[in-house]
mmCIF file of C-alpha atoms and ligand atoms in Angstrom:
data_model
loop_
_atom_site.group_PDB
_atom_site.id
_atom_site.type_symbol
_atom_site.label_atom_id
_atom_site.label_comp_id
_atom_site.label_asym_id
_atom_site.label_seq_id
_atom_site.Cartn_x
_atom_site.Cartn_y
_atom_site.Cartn_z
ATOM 1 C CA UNK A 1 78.574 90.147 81.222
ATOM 2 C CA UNK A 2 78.582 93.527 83.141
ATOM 3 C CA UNK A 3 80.368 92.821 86.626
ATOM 4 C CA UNK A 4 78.905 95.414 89.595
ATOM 5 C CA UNK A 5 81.859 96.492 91.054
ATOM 6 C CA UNK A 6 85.546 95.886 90.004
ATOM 7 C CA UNK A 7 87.886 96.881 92.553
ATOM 8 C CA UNK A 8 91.909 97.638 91.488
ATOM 9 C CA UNK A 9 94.309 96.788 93.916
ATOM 10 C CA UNK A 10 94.470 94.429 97.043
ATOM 11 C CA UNK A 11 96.231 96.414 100.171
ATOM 12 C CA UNK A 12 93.862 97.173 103.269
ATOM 13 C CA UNK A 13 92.072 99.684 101.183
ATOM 14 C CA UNK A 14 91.446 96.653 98.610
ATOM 15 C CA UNK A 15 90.164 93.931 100.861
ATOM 16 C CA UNK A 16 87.738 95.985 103.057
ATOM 17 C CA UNK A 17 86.175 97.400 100.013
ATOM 18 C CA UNK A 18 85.591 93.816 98.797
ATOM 19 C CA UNK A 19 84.600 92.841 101.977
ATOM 20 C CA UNK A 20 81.786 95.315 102.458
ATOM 21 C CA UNK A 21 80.837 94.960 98.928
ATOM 22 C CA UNK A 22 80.815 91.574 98.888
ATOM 23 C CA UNK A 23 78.518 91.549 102.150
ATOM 24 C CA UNK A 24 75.829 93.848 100.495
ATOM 25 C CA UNK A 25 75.831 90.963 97.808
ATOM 26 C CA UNK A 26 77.717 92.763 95.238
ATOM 27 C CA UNK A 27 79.971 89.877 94.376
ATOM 28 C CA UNK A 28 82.655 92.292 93.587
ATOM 29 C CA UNK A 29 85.780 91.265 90.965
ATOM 30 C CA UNK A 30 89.405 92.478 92.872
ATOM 31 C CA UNK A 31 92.129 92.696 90.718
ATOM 32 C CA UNK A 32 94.637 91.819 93.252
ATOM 33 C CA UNK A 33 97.639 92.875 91.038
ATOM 34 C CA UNK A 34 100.660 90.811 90.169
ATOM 35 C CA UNK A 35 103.940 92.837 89.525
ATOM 36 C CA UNK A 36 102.116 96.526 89.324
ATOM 37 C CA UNK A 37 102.829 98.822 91.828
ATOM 38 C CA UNK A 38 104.730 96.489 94.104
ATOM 39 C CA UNK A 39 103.313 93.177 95.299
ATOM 40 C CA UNK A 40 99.705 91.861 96.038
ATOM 41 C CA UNK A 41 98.349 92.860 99.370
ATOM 42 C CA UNK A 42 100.095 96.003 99.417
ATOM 43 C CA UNK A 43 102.693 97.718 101.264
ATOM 44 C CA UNK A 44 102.401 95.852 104.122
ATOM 45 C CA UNK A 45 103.469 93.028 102.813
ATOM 46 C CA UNK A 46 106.887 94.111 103.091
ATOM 47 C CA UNK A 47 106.453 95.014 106.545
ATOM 48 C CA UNK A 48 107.080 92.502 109.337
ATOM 49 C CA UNK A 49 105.254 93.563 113.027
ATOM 50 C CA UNK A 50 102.400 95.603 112.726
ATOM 51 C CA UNK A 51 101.963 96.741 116.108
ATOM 52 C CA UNK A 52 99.260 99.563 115.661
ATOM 53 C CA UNK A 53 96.330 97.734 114.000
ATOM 54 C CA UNK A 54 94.039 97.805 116.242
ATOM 55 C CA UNK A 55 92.433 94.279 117.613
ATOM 56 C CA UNK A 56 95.880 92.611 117.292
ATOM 57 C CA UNK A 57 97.596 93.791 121.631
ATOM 58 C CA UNK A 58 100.210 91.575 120.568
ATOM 59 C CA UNK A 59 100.783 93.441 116.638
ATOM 60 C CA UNK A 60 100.564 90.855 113.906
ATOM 61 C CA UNK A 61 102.485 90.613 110.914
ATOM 62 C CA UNK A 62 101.994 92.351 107.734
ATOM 63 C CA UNK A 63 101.561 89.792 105.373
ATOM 64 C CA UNK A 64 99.620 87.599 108.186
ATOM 65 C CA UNK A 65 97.406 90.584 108.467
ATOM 66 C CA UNK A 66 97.172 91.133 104.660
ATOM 67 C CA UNK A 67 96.179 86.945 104.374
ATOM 68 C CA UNK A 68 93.203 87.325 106.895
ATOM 69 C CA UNK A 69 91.777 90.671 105.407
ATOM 70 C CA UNK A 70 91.510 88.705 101.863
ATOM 71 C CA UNK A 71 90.012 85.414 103.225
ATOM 72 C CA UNK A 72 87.424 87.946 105.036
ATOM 73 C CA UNK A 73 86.788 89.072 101.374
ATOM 74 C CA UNK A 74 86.942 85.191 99.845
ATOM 75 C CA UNK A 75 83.953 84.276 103.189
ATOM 76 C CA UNK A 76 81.939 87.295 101.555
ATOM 77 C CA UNK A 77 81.921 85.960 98.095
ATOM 78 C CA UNK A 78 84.750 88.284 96.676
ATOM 79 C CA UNK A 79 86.127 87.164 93.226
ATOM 80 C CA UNK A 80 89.988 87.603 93.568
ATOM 81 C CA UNK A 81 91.701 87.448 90.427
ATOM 82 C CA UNK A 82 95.686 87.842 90.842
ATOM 83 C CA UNK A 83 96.444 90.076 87.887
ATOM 84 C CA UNK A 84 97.054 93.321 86.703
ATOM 85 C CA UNK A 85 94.890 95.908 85.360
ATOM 86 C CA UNK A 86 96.649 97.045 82.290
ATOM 87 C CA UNK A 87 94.349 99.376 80.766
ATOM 88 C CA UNK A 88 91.274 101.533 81.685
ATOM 89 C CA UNK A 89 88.395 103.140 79.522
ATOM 90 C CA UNK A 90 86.405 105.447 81.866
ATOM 91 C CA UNK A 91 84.864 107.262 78.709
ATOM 92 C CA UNK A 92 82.401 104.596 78.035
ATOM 93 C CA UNK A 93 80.075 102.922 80.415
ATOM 94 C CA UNK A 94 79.801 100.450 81.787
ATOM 95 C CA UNK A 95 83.264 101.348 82.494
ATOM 96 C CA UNK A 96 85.580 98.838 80.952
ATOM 97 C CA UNK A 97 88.754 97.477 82.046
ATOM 98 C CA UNK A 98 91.584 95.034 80.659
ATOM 99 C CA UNK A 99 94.081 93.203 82.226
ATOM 100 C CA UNK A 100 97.518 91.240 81.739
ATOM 101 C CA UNK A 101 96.547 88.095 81.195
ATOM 102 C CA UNK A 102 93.890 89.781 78.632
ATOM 103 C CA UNK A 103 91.061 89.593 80.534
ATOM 104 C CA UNK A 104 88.293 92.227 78.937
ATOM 105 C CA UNK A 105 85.640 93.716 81.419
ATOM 106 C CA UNK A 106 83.043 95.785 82.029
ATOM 107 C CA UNK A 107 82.026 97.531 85.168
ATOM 108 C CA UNK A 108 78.606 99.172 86.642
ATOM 109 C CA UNK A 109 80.792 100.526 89.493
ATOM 110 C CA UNK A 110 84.353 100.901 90.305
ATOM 111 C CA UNK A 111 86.921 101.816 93.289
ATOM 112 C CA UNK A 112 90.866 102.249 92.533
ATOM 113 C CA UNK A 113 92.753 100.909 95.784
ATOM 114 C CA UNK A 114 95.949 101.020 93.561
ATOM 115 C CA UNK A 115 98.304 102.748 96.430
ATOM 116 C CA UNK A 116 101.395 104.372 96.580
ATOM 117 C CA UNK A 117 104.850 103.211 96.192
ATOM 118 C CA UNK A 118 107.334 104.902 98.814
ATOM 119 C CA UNK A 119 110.980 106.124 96.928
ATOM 120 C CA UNK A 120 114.214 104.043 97.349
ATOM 121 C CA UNK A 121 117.232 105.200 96.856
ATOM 122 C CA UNK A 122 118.514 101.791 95.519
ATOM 123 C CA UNK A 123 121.843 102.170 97.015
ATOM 124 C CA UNK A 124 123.975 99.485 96.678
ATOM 125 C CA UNK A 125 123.572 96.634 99.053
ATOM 126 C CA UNK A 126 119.642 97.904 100.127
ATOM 127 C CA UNK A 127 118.373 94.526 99.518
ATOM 128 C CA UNK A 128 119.938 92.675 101.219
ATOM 129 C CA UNK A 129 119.260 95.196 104.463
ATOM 130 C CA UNK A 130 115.706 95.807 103.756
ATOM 131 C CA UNK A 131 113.721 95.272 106.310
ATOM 132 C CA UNK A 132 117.051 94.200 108.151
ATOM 133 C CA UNK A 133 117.835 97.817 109.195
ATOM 134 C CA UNK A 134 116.342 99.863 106.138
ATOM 135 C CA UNK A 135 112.620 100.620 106.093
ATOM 136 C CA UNK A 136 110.876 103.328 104.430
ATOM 137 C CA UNK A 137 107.815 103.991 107.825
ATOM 138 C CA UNK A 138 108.824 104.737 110.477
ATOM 139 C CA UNK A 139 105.604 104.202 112.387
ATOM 140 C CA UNK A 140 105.229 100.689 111.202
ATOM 141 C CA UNK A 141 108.988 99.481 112.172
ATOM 142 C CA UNK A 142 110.439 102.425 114.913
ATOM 143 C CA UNK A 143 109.633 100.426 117.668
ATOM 144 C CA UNK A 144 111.740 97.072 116.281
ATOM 145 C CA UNK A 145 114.312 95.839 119.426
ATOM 146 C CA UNK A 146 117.034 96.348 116.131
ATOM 147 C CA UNK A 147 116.281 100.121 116.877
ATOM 148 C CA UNK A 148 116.353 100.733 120.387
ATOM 149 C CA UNK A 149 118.630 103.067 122.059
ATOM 150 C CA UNK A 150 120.361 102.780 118.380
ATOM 151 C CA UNK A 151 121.792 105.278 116.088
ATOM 152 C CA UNK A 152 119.220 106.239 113.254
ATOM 153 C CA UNK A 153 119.865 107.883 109.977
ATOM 154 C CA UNK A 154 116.378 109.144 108.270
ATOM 155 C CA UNK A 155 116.814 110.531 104.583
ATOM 156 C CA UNK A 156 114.903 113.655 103.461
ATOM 157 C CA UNK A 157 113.711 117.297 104.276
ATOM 158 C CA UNK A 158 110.152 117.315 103.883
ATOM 159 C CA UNK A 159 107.353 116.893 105.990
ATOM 160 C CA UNK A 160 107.730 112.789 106.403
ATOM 161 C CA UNK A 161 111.073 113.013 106.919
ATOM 162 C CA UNK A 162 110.692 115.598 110.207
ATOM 163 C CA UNK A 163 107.807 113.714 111.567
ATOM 164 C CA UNK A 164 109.896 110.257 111.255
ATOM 165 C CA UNK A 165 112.611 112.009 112.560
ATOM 166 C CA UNK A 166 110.957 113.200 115.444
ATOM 167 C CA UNK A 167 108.985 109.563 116.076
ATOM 168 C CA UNK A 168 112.181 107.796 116.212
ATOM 169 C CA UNK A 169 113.485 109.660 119.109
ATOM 170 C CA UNK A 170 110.812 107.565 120.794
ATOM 171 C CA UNK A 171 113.319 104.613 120.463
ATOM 172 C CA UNK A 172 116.810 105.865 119.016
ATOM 173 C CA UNK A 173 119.377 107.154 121.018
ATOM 174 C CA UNK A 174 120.508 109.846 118.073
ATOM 175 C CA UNK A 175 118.914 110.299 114.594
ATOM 176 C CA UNK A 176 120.395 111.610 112.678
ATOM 177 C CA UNK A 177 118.471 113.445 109.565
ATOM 178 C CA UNK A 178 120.498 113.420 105.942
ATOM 179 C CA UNK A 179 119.514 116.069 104.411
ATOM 180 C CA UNK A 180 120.972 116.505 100.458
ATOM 181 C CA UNK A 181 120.467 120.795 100.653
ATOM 182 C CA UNK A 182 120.833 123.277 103.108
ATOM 183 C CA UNK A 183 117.409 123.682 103.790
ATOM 184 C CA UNK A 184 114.355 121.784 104.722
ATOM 185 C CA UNK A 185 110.767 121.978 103.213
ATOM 186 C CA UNK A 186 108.927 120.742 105.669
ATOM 187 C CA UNK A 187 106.130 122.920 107.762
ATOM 188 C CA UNK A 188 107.603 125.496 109.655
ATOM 189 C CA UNK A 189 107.050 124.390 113.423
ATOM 190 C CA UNK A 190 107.935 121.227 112.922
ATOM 191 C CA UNK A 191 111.272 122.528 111.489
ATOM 192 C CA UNK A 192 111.544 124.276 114.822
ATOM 193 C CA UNK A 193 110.833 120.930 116.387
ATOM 194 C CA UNK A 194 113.590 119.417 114.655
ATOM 195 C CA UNK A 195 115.918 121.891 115.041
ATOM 196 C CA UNK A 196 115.415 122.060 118.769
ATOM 197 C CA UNK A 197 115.119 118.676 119.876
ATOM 198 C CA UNK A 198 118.516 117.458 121.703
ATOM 199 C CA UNK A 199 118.365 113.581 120.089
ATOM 200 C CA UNK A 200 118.529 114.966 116.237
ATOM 201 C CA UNK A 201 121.484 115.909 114.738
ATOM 202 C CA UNK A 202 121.112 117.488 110.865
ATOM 203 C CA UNK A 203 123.671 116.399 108.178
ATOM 204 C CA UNK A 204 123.248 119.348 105.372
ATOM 205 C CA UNK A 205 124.703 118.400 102.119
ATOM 206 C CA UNK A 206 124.170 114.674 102.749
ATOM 207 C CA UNK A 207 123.486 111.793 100.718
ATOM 208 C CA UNK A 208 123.876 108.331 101.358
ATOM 209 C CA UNK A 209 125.683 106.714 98.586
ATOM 210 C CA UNK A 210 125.963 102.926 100.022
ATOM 211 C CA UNK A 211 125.249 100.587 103.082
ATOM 212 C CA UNK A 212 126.772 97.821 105.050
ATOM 213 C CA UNK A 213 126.455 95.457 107.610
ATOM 214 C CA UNK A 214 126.440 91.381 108.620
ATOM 215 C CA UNK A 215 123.217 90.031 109.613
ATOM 216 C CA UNK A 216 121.743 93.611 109.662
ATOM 217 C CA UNK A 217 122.400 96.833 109.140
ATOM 218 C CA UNK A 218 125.801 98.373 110.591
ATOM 219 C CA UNK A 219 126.808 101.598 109.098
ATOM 220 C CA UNK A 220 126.022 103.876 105.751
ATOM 221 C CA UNK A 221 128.281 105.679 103.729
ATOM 222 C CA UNK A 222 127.429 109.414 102.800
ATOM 223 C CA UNK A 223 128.872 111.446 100.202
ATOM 224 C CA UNK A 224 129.123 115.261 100.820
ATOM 225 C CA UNK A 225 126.755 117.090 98.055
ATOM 226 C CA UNK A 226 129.013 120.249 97.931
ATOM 227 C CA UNK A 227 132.569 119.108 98.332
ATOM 228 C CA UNK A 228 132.092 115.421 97.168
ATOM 229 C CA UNK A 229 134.175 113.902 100.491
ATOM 230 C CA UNK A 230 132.692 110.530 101.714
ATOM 231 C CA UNK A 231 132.432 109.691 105.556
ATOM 232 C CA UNK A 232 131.269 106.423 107.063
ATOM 233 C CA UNK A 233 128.503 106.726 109.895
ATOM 234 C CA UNK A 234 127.689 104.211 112.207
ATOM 235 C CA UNK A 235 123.990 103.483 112.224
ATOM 236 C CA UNK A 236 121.161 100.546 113.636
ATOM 237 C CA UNK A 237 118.805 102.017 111.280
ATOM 238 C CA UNK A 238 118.039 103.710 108.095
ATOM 239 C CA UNK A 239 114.785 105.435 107.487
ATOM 240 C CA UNK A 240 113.742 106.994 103.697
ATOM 241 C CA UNK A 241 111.262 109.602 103.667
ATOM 242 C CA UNK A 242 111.846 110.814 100.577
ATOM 243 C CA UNK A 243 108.363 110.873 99.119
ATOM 244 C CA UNK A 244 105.916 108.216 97.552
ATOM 245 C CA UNK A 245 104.752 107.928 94.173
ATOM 246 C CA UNK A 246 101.099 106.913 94.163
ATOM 247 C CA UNK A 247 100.211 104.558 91.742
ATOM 248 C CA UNK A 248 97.967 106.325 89.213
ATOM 249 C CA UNK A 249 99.861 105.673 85.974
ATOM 250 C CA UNK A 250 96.871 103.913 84.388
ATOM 251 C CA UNK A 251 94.425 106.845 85.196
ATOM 252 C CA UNK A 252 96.351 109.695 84.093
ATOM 253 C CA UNK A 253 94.089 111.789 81.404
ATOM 254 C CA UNK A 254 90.998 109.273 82.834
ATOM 255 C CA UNK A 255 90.542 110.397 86.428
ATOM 256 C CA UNK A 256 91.281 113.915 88.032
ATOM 257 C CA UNK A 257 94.430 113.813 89.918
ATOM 258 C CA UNK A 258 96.509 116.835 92.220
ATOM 259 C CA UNK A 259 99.787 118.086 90.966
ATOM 260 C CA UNK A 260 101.340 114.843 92.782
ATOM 261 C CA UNK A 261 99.417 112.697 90.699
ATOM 262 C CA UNK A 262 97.063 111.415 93.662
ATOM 263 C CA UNK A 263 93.559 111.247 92.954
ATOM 264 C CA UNK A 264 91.950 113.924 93.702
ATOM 265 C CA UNK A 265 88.256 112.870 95.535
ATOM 266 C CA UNK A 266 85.509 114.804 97.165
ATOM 267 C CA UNK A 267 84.744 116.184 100.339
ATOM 268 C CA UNK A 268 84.371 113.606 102.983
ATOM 269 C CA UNK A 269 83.819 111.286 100.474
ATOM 270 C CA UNK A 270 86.024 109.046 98.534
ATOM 271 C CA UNK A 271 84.309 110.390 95.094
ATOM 272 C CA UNK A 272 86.605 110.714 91.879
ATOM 273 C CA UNK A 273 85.473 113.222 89.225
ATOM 274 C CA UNK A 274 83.611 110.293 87.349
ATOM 275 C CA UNK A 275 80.402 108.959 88.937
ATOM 276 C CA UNK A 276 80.486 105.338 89.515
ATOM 277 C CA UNK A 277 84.067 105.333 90.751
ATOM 278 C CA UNK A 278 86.039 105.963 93.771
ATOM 279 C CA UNK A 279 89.298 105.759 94.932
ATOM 280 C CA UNK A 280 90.701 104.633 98.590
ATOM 281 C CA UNK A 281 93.908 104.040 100.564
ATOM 282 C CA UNK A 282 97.074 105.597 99.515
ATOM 283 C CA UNK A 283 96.598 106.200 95.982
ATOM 284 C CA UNK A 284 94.335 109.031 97.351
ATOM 285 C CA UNK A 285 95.834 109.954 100.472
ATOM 286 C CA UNK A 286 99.638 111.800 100.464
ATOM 287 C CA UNK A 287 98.831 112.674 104.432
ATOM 288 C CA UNK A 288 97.780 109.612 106.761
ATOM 289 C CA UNK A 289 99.385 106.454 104.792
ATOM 290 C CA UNK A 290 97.757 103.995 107.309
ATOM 291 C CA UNK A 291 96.911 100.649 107.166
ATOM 292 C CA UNK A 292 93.953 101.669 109.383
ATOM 293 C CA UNK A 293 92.703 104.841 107.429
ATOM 294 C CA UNK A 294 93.491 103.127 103.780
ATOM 295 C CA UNK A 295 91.009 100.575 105.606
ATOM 296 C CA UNK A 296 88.705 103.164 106.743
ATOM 297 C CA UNK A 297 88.105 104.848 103.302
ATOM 298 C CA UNK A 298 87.842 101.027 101.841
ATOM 299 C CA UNK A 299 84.641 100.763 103.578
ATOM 300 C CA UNK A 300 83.777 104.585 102.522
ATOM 301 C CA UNK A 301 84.169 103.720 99.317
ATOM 302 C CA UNK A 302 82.031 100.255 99.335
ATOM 303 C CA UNK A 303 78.895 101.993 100.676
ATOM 304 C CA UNK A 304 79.217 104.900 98.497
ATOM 305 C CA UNK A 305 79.392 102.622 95.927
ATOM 306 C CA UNK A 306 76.454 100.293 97.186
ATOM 307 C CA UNK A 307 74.676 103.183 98.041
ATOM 308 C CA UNK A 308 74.937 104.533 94.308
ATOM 309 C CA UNK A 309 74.406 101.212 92.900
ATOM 310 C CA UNK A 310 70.963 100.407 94.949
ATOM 311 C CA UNK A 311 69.491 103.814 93.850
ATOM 312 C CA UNK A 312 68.306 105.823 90.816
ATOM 313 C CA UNK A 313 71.389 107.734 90.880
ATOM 314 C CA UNK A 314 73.212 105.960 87.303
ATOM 315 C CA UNK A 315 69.631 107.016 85.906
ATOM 316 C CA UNK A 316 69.535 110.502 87.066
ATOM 317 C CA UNK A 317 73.700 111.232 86.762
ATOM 318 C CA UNK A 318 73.782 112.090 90.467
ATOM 319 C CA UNK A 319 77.365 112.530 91.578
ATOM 320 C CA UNK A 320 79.109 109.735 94.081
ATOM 321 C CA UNK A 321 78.798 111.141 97.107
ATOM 322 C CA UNK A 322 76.473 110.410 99.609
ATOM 323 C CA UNK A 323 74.717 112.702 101.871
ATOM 324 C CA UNK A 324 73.478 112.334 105.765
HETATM 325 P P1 NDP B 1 108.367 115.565 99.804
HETATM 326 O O1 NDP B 1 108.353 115.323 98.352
HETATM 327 O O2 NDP B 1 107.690 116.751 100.351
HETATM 328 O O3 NDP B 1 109.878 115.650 100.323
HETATM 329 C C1 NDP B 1 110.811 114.720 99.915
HETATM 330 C C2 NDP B 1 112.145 115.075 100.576
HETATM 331 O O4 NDP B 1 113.054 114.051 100.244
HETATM 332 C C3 NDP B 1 112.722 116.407 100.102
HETATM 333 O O5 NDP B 1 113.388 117.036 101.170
HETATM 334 C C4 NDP B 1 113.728 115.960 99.051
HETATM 335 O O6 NDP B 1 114.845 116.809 98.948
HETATM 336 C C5 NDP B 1 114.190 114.643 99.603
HETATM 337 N N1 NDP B 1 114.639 113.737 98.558
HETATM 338 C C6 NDP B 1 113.966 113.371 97.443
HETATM 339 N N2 NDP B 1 114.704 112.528 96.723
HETATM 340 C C7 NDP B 1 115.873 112.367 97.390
HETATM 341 C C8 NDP B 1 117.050 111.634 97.142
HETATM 342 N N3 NDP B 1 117.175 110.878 96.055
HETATM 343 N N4 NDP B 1 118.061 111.721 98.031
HETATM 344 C C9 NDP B 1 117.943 112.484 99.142
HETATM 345 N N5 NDP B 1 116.866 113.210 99.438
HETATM 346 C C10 NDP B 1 115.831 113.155 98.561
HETATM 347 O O7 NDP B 1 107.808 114.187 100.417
HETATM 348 P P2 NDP B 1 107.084 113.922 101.805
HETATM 349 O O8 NDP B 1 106.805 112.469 101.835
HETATM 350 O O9 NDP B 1 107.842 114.506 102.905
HETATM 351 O O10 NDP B 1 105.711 114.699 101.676
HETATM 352 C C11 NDP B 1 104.820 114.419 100.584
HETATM 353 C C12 NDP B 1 103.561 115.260 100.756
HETATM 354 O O11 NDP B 1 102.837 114.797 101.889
HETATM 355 C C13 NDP B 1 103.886 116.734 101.017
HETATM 356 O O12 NDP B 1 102.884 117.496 100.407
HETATM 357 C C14 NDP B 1 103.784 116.846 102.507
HETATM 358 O O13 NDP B 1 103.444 118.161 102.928
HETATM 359 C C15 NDP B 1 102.671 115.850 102.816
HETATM 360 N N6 NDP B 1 102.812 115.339 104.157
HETATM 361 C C16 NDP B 1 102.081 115.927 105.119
HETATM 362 C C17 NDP B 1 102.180 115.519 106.410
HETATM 363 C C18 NDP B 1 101.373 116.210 107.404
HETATM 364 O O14 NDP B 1 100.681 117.155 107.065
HETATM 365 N N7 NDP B 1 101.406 115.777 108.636
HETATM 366 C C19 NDP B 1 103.059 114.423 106.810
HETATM 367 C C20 NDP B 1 103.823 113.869 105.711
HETATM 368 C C21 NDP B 1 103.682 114.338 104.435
HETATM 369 P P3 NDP B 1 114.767 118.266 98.245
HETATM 370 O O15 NDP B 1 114.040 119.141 99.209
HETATM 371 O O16 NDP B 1 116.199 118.627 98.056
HETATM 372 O O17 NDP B 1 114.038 118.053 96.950
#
């Protein structure tokens, strides 16, 4: 049995592709993941109030929003199964694909909606203050009532870490950026941003080493890189921008991926290297990191995909994307 589109992973990127595939009568197979790459439904099921989704005035929660996207794709005949894809052949086709619980299939079509993990620092005591205080997007919590007119701390020096810096002013009263050189890598003019703006204050040669609290987050410990001397600051809020690590482990030597390991695709399209697959949401996308745009290139993906399925194109090896 040769399934016509297997989809890898379940976050907004995930769903929508099943949903539009599964409207154009593909019946497409989701491997919604189990323990891979963080939890089923994606990153946003560690979120709580998603205020920026459009269609929700009121914001919605993450894992509400995560539960209504996949019983969209159940209504439009998607077949969810809730396990991992453990190994990938992309050298043969129909591509084939097996999972955890040793499932073994084949697939006409494919799009990898595996997404991207953001870095924690696993300090001691983050647990129990995650989501309580510690949050790794800024632009999905910032505007929580725990963080208004607060002290923020936001680890990092690159280009995530300036931007969140510079969104949370929107809310904190200070923020305060950690940064563990003397230097930042992030773009140029928004380093001048940074630099200039009145609510952030830069810690060089700062790392924080531990956190603590009551019900929520009170204060973080940071340990000087340089002279090793540890100072307590007192914080609503602690913000890690310290990269994400997109979830490509299974493709690597199968799929062409940048120097990050994100998978590379084509144009305006969502196109891998390999015709009959694509690749949408995070796991393709180091720059937006949306709910909304993982969404947006879910749907790409799906009628690229339909598109390439309905035509000649496996026949004549045309490439995935589609034209005008
Ligand atoms: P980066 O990898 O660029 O930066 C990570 C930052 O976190 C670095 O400053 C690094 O420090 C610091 N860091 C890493 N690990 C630790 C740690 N354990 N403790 C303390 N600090 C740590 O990640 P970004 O998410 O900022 O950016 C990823 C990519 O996405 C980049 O290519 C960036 O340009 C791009 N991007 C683009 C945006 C845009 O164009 N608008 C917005 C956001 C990201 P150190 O420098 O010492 O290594």
């Amino acid at each position: 049995m040769v399934e016509n589109l297997v989809i890898i992973g379940s976050g907004p990127a995930g769903y929508t592709a099943a949903i539009y595939a599964g409207r154009a009568q593909l019946k497409p197979l989701v491997f919604e993941g189990f323990s891979a790459g963080g939890i089923p439904g994606g990153q946003l099921m560690t979120t709580t109030e998603v205020e920026n989704y459009p269609g929700f005035p009121e914001g919605v929660h993450g894992p509400k929003l995560m539960q209504q996207m996949r019983q969209q794709a159940l209504r439009w005949g998607a077949v969810l199964i809730a396990d991992d894809a453990i190994a990938v052949d992309f050298t043969q086709y129909p591509f084939a694909i097996a999972s955890a619980d040793l499932l073994e299939v084949k697939a006409r079509a494919m799009i990898i909606c595996t997404g991207a993990t953001a870095k924690r620092l696993h300090l001691p005591g983050e647990e129990k203050f995650w989501n309580n205080g510690i949050s790794a997007c800024a632009i999905c919590d910032g505007a929580n009532p725990l963080f208004e007119n607060a002290d923020i701390a936001v680890v990092g020096g690159g280009d995530s870490a300036v931007e969140e810096a510079l969104y949370l002013t929107k809310y904190a009263r200070r923020v305060h950026l950690l940064v563990r050189s003397d230097h930042l890598r992030a773009d140029k003019t928004m380093q001048e941003r940074v630099f200039h703006h009145t609510q952030i204050h830069i810690h060089w040669h700062s790392s924080p080493i531990n956190v603590d609290g009551d019900e929520v987050l009170r204060s973080v410990q940071i340990r000087d890189t340089q002279t090793g001397a540890v100072s307590d600051l007192t914080v609503g809020g602690l913000f890690y921008a310290i990269g994400h690590t997109p979830n490509t482990q299974l493709f690597q030597d199968q799929l062409e991926l940048d120097e990050a390991g994100y998978i590379k695709t084509q144009g305006k399209s969502t196109a891998t290297n390999i015709p009959g697959i694509w690749a949408a949401g995070d796991v393709q996308d180091c720059v937006y990191r949306q709910a909304i745009t993982a969404a947006g290139t879910g749907c790409m993906a799906a009628l690229e995909a339909e598109r390439w399925l309905s035509t000649d194109a496996i026949a004549s090896g045309e490439g995935n994307a589609i034209a005008c």
